[in-house]
Coordinates of N, CA, C and O in Angstrom, one line a residue:
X1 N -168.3 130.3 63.6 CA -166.9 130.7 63.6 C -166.1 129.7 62.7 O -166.2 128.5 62.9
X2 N -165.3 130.2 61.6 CA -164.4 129.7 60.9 C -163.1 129.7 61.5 O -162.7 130.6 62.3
X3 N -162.3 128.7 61.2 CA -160.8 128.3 61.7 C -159.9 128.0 60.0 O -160.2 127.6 58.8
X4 N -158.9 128.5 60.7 CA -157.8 128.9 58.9 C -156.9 128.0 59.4 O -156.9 127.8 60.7
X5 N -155.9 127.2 58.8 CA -154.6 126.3 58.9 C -153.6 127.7 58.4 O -152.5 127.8 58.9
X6 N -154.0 128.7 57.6 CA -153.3 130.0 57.0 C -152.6 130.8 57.7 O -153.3 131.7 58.2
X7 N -151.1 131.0 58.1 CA -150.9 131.9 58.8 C -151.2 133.4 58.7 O -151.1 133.8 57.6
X8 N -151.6 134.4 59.8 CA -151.5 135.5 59.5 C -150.5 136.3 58.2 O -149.4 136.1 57.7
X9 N -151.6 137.2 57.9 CA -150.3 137.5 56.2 C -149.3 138.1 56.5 O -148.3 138.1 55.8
X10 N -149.2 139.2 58.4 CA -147.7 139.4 58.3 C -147.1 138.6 59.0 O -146.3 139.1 59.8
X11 N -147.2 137.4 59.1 CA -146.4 136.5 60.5 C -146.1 135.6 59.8 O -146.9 135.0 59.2
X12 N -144.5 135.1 59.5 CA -143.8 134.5 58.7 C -143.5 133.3 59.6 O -142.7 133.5 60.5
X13 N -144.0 131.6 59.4 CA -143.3 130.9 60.1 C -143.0 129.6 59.7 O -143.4 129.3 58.6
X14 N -142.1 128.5 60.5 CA -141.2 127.2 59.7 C -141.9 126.5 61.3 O -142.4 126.9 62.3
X15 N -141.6 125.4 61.0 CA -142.3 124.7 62.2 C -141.4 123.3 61.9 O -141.8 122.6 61.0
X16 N -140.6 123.2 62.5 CA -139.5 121.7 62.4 C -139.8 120.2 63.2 O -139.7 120.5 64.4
X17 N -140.0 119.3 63.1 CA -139.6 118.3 64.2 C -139.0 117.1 63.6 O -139.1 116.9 62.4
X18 N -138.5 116.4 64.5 CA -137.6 115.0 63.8 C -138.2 113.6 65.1 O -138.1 114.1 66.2
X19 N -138.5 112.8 65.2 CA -138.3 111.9 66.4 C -137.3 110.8 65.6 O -137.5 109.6 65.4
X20 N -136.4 111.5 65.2 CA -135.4 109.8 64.8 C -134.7 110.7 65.7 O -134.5 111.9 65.8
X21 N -134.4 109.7 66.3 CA -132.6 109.8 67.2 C -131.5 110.4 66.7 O -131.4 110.6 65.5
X22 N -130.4 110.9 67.5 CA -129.5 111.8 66.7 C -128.7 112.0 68.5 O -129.1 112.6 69.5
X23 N -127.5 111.2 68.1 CA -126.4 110.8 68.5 C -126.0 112.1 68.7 O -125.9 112.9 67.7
X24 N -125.8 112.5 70.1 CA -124.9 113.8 71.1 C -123.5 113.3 71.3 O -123.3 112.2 71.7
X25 N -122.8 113.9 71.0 CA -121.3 113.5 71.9 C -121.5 114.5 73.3 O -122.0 115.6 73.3
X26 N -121.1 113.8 74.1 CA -120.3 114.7 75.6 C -119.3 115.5 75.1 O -118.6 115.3 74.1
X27 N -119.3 117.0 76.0 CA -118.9 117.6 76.0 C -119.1 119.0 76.0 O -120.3 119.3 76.2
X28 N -118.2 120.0 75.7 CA -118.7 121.6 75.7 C -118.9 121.9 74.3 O -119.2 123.1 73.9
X29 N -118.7 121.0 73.5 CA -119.4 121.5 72.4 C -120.3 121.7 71.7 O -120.2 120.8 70.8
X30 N -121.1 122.3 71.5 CA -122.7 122.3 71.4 C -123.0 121.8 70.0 O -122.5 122.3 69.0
X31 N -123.5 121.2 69.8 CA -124.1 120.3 68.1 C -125.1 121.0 68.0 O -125.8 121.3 68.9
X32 N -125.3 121.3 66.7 CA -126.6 121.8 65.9 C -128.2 120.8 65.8 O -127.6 119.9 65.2
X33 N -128.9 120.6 65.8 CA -130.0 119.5 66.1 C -130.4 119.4 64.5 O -130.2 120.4 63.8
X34 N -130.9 118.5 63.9 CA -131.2 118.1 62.5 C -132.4 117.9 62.5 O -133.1 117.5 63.4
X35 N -132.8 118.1 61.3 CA -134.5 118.2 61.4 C -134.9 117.8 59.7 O -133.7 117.7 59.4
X36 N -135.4 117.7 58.8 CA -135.2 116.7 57.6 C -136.4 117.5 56.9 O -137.4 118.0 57.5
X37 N -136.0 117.6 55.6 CA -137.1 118.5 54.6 C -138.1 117.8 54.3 O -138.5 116.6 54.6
X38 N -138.8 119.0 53.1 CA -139.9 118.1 52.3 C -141.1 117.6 53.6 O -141.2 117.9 54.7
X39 N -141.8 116.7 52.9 CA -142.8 116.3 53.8 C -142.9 115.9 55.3 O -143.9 116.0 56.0
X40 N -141.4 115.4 55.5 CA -141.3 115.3 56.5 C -141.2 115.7 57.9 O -140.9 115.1 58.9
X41 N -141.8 117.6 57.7 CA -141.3 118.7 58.7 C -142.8 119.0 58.5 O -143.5 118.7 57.6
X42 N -143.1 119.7 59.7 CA -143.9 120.1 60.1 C -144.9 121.3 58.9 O -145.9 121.1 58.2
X43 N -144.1 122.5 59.0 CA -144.9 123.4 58.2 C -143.5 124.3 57.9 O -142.6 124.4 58.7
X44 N -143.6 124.9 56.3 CA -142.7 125.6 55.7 C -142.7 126.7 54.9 O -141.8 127.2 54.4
X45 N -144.4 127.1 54.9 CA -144.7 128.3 54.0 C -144.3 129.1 53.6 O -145.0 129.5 52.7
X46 N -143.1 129.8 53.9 CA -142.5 130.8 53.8 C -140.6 130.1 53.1 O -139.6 130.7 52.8
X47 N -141.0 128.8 53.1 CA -139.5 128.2 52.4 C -138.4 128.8 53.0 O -137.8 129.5 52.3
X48 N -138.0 128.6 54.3 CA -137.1 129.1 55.3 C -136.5 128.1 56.0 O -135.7 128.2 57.0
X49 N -137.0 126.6 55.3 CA -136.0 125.6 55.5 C -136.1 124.4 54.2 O -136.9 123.6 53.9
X50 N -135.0 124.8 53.7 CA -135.0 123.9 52.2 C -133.7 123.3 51.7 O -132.7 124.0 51.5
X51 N -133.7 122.6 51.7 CA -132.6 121.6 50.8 C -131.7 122.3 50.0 O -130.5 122.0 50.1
X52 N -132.4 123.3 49.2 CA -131.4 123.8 48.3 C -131.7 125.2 49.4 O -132.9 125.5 49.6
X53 N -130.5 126.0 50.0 CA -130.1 126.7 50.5 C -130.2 128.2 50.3 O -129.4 128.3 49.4
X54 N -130.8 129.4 50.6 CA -130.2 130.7 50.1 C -128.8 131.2 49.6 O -128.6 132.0 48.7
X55 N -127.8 130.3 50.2 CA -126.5 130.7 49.6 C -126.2 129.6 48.6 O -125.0 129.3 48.6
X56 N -126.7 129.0 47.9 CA -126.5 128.1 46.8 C -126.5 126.6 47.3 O -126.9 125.7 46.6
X57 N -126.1 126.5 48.3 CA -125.3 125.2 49.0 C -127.4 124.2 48.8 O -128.5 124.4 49.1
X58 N -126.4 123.0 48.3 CA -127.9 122.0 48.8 C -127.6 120.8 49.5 O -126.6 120.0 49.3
X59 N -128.5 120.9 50.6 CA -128.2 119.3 51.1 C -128.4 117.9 51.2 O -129.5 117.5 51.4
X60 N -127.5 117.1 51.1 CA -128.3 115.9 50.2 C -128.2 114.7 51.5 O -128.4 113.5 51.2
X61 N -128.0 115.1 52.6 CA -128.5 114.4 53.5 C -128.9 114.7 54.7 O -128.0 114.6 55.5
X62 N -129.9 114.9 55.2 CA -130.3 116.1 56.3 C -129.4 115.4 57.7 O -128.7 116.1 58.4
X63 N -129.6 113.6 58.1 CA -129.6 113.4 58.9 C -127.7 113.7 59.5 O -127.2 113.7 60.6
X64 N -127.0 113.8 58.2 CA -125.5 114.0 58.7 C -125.0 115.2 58.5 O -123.9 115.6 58.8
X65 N -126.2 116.1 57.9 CA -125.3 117.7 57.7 C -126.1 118.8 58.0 O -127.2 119.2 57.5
X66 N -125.1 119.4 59.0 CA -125.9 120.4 60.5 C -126.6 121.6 59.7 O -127.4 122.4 60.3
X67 N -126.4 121.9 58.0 CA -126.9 122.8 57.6 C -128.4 122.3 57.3 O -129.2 122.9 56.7
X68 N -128.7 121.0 57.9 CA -130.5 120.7 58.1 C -131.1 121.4 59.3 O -132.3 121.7 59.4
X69 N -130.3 121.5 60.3 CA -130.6 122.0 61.4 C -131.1 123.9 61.1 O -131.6 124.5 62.0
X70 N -130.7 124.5 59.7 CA -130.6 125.8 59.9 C -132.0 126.1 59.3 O -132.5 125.7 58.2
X71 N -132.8 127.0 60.5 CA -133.8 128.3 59.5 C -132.9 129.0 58.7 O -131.7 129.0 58.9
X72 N -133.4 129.5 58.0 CA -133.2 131.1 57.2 C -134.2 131.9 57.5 O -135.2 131.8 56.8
X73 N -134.2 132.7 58.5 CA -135.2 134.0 58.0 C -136.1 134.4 56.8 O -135.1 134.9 56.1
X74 N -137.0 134.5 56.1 CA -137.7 135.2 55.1 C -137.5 136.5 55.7 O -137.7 137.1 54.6
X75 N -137.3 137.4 56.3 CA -137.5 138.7 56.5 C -136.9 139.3 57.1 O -135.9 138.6 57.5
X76 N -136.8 140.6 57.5 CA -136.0 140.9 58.7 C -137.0 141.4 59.8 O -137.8 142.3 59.4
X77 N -137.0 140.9 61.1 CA -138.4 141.1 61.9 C -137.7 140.9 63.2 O -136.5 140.8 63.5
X78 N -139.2 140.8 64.2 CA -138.9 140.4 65.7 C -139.7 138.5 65.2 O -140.8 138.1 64.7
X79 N -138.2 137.8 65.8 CA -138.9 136.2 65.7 C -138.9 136.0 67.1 O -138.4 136.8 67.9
X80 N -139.6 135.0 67.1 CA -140.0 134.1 68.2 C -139.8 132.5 68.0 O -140.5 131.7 67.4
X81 N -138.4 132.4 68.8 CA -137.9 130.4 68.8 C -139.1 130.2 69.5 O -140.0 130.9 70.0
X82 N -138.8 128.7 69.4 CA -139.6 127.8 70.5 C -139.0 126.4 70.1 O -139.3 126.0 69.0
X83 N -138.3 125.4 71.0 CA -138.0 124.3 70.9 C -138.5 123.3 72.1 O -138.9 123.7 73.2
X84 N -138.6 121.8 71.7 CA -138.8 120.8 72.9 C -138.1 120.0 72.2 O -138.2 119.7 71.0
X85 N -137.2 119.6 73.2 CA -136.1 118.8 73.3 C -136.5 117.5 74.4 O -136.8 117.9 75.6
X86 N -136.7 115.9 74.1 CA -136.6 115.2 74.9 C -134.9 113.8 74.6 O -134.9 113.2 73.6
X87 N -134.3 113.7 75.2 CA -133.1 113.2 75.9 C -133.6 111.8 76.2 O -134.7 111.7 76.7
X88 N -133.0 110.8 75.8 CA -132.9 109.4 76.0 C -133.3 109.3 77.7 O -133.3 110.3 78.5
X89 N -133.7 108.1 77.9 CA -133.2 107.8 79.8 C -133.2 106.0 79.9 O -133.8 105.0 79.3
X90 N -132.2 106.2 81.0 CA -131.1 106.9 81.6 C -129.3 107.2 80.8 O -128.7 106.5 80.0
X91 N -129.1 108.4 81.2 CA -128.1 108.3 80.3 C -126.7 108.8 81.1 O -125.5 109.0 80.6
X92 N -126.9 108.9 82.3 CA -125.9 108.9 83.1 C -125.3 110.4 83.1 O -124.4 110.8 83.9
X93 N -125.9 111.5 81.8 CA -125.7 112.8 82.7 C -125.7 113.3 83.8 O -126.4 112.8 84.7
X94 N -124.9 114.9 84.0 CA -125.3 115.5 85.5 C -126.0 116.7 84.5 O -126.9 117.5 84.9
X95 N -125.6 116.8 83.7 CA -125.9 118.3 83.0 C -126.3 118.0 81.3 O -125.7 117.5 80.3
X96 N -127.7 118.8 81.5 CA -128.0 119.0 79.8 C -127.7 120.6 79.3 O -127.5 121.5 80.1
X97 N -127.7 120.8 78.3 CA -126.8 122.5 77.6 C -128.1 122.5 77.0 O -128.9 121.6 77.0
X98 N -128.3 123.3 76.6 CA -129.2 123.7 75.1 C -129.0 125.4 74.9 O -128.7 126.3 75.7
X99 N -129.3 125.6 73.5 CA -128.9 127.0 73.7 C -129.4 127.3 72.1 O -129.1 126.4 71.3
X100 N -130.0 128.5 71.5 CA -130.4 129.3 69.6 C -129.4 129.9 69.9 O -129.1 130.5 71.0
X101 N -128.8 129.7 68.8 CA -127.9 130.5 68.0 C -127.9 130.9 66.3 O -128.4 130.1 65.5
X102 N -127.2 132.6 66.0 CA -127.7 133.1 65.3 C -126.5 132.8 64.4 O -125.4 133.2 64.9
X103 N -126.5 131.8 62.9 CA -125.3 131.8 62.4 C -124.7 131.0 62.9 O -123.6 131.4 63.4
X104 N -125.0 129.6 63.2 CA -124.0 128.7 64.4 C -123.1 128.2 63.5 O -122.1 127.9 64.1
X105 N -122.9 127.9 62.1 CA -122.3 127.3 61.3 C -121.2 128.6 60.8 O -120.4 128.5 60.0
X106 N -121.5 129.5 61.3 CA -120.3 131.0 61.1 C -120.1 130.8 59.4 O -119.0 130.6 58.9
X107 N -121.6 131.0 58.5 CA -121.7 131.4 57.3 C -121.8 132.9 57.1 O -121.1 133.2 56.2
X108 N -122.2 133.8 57.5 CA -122.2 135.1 57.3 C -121.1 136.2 57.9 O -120.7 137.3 57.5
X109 N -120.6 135.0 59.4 CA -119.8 135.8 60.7 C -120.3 135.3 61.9 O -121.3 134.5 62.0
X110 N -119.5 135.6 63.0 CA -119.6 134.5 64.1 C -121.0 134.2 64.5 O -122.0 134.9 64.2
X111 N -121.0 132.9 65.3 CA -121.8 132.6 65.9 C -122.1 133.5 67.0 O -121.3 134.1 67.6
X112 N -123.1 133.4 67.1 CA -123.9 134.1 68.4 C -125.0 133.8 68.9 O -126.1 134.0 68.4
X113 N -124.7 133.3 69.9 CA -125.9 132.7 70.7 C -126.8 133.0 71.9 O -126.3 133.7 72.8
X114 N -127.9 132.4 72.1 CA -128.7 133.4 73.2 C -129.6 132.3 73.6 O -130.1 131.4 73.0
X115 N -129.8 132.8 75.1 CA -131.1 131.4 75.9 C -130.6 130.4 76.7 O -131.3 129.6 77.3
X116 N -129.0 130.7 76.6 CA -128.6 129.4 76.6 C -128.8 129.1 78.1 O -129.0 130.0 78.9
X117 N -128.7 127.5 78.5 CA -129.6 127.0 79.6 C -128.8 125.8 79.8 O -128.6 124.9 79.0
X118 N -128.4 125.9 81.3 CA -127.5 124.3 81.6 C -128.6 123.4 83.1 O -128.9 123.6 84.3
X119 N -128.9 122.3 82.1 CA -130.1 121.5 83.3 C -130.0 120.5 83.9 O -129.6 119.4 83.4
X120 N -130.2 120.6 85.2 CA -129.6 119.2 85.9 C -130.7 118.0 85.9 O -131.9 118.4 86.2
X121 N -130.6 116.9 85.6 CA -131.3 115.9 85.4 C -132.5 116.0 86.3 O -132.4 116.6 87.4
X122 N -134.0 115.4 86.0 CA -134.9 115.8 86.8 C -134.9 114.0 86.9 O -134.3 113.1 86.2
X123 N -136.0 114.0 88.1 CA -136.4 112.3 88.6 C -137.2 111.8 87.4 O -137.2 110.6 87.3
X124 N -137.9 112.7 86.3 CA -138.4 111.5 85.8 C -138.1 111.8 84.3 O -136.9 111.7 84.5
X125 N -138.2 112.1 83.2 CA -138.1 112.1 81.8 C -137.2 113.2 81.6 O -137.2 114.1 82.4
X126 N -136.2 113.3 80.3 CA -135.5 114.9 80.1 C -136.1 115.3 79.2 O -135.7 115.0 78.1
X127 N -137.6 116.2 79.6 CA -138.2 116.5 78.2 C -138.4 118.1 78.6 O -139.0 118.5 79.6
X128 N -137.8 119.0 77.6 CA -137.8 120.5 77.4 C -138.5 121.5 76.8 O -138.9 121.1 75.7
X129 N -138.7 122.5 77.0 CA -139.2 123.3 76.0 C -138.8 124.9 75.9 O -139.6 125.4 76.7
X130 N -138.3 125.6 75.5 CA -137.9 126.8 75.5 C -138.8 127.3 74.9 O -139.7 126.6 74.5
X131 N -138.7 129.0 74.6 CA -139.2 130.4 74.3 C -138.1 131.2 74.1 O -137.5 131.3 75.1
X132 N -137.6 131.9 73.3 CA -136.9 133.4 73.1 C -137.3 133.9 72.0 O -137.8 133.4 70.9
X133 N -137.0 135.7 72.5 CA -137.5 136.3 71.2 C -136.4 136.9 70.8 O -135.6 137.2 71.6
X134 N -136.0 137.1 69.4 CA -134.5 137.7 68.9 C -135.1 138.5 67.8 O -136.1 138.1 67.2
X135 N -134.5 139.5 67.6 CA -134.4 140.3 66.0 C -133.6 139.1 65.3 O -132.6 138.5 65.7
X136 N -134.4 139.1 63.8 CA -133.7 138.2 62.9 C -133.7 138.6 61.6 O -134.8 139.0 61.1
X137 N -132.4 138.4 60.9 CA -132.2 138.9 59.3 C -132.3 137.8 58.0 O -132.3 136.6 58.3
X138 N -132.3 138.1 57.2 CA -132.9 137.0 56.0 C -130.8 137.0 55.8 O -130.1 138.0 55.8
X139 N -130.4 135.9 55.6 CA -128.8 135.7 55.4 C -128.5 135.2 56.6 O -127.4 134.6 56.5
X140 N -128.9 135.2 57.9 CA -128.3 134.7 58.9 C -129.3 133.5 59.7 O -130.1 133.6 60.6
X141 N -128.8 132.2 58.7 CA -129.5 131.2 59.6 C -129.3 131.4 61.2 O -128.5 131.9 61.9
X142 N -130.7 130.5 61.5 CA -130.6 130.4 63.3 C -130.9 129.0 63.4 O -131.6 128.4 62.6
X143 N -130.3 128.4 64.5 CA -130.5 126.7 65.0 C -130.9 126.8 66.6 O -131.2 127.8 67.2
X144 N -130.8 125.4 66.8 CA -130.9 124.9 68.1 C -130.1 123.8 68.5 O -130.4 122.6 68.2
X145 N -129.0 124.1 69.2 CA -128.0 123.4 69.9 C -127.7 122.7 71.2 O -127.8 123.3 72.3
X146 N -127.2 121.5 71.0 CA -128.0 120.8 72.5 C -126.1 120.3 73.1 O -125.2 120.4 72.3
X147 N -125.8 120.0 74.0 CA -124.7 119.0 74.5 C -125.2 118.2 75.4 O -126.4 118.0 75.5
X148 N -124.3 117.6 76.3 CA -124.3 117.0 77.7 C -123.2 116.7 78.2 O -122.2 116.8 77.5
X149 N -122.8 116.3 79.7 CA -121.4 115.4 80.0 C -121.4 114.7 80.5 O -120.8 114.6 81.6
X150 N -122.3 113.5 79.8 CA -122.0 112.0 80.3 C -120.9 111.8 79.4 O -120.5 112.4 78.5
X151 N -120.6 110.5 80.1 CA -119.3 110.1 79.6 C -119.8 109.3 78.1 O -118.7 109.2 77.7
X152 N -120.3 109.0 77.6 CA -120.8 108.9 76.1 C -121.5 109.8 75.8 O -122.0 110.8 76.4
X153 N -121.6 109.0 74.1 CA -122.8 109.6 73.5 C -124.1 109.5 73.6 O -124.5 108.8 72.7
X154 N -125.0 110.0 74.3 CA -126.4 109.9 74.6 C -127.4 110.5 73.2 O -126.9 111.4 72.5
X155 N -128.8 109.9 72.7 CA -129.5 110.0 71.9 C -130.3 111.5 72.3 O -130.8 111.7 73.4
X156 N -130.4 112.3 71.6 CA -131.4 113.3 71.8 C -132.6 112.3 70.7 O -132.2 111.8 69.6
X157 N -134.0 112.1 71.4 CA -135.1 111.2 70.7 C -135.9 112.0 70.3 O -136.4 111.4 69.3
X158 N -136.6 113.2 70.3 CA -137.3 113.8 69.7 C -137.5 115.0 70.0 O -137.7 115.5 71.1
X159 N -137.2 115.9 68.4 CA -136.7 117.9 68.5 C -138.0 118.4 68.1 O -138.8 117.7 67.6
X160 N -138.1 119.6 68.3 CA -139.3 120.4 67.2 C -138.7 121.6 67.9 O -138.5 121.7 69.1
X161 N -138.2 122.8 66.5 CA -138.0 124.3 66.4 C -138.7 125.1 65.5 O -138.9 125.2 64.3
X162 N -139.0 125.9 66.5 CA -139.9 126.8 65.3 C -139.7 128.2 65.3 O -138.9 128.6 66.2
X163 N -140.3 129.0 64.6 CA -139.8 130.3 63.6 C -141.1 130.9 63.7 O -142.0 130.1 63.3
X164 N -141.7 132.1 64.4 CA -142.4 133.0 64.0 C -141.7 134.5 63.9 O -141.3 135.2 64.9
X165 N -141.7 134.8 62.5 CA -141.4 136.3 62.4 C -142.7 137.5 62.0 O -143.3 137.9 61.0
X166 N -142.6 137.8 63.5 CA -143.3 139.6 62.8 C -142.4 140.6 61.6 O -141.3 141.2 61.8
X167 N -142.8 140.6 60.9 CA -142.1 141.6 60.3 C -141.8 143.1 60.8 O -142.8 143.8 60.8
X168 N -140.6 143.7 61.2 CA -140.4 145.0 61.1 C -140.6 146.2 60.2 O -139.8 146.2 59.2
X169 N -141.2 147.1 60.2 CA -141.4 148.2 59.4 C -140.1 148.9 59.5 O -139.7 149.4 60.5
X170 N -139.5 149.0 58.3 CA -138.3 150.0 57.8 C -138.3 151.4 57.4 O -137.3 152.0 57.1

């Protein structure tokens, strides 16, 4: 039996993670999570997370600008997120947010978001992992967005988001 690193040829996917820290503010506003190109990401075969942008825009610093946080679609298909979010401790929350959203930076048209999940601190570590499946279009980045309401800013310490698209038959 042989084993491939190759993804399937119709299964399009980006595979993100960061463990540098990345300062949450409290509150109801949900932040986009950052995640840093080039070598430093996981897997990108399908170039659905790059520096220089589908709509022209390039980024020249992932860690301060939320358009590092965005997939692009390659295709138009059924995707499949998947994130793990782990949270500083102790950080004196009662409530963690997280939530994908399609377009959170309202480049195409509104944000819209789905999954979304409010968690009350557990006794030992805040470490997460989600699943959703969405139809997704090539033009409409998707993220992963985290808050809290402690009374500061607490560290989200280490993200990973990932992208599998089946392609749709038209």
């Amino acid at each position: 039996m042989t084993t491939s690193t190759q993804p399937h040829p119709g299964i399009h996917l980006c595979s993100l993670r960061t463990s540098v820290p990345q300062s949450v503010q409290p509150g109801t506003a949900y932040q986009v999570v950052r995640f840093p190109f080039g070598s430093a990401e996981s897997t990108d075969p399908h170039g659905m997370h790059q520096a220089v942008q589908p709509d022209g825009r390039t980024v020249t610093d992932w860690a301060s600008d939320d358009r590092s946080g965005l997939i692009w679609p390659a295709v138009r298909g059924w995707g499949h997120l998947y994130a793990m979010l782990q949270w500083a401790e102790p950080t004196g929350a009662t409530e963690y947010r997280d939530q994908f959203a399609r377009d959170p930076l309202e480049l195409a048209g509104p944000v819209d978001t789905t999954a979304t999940e409010h968690r009350a601190p557990t006794v030992g570590g805040e470490y997460w992992t989600k699943v959703w499946g969405i139809v997704c279009n090539p033009g409409v980045p998707l993220a992963v967005r985290v808050t809290h309401n402690a009374g500061t800013p607490i560290n989200l310490t280490f993200a990973e988001f990932k992208l599998a698209i089946q392609p749709l038959a038209e």
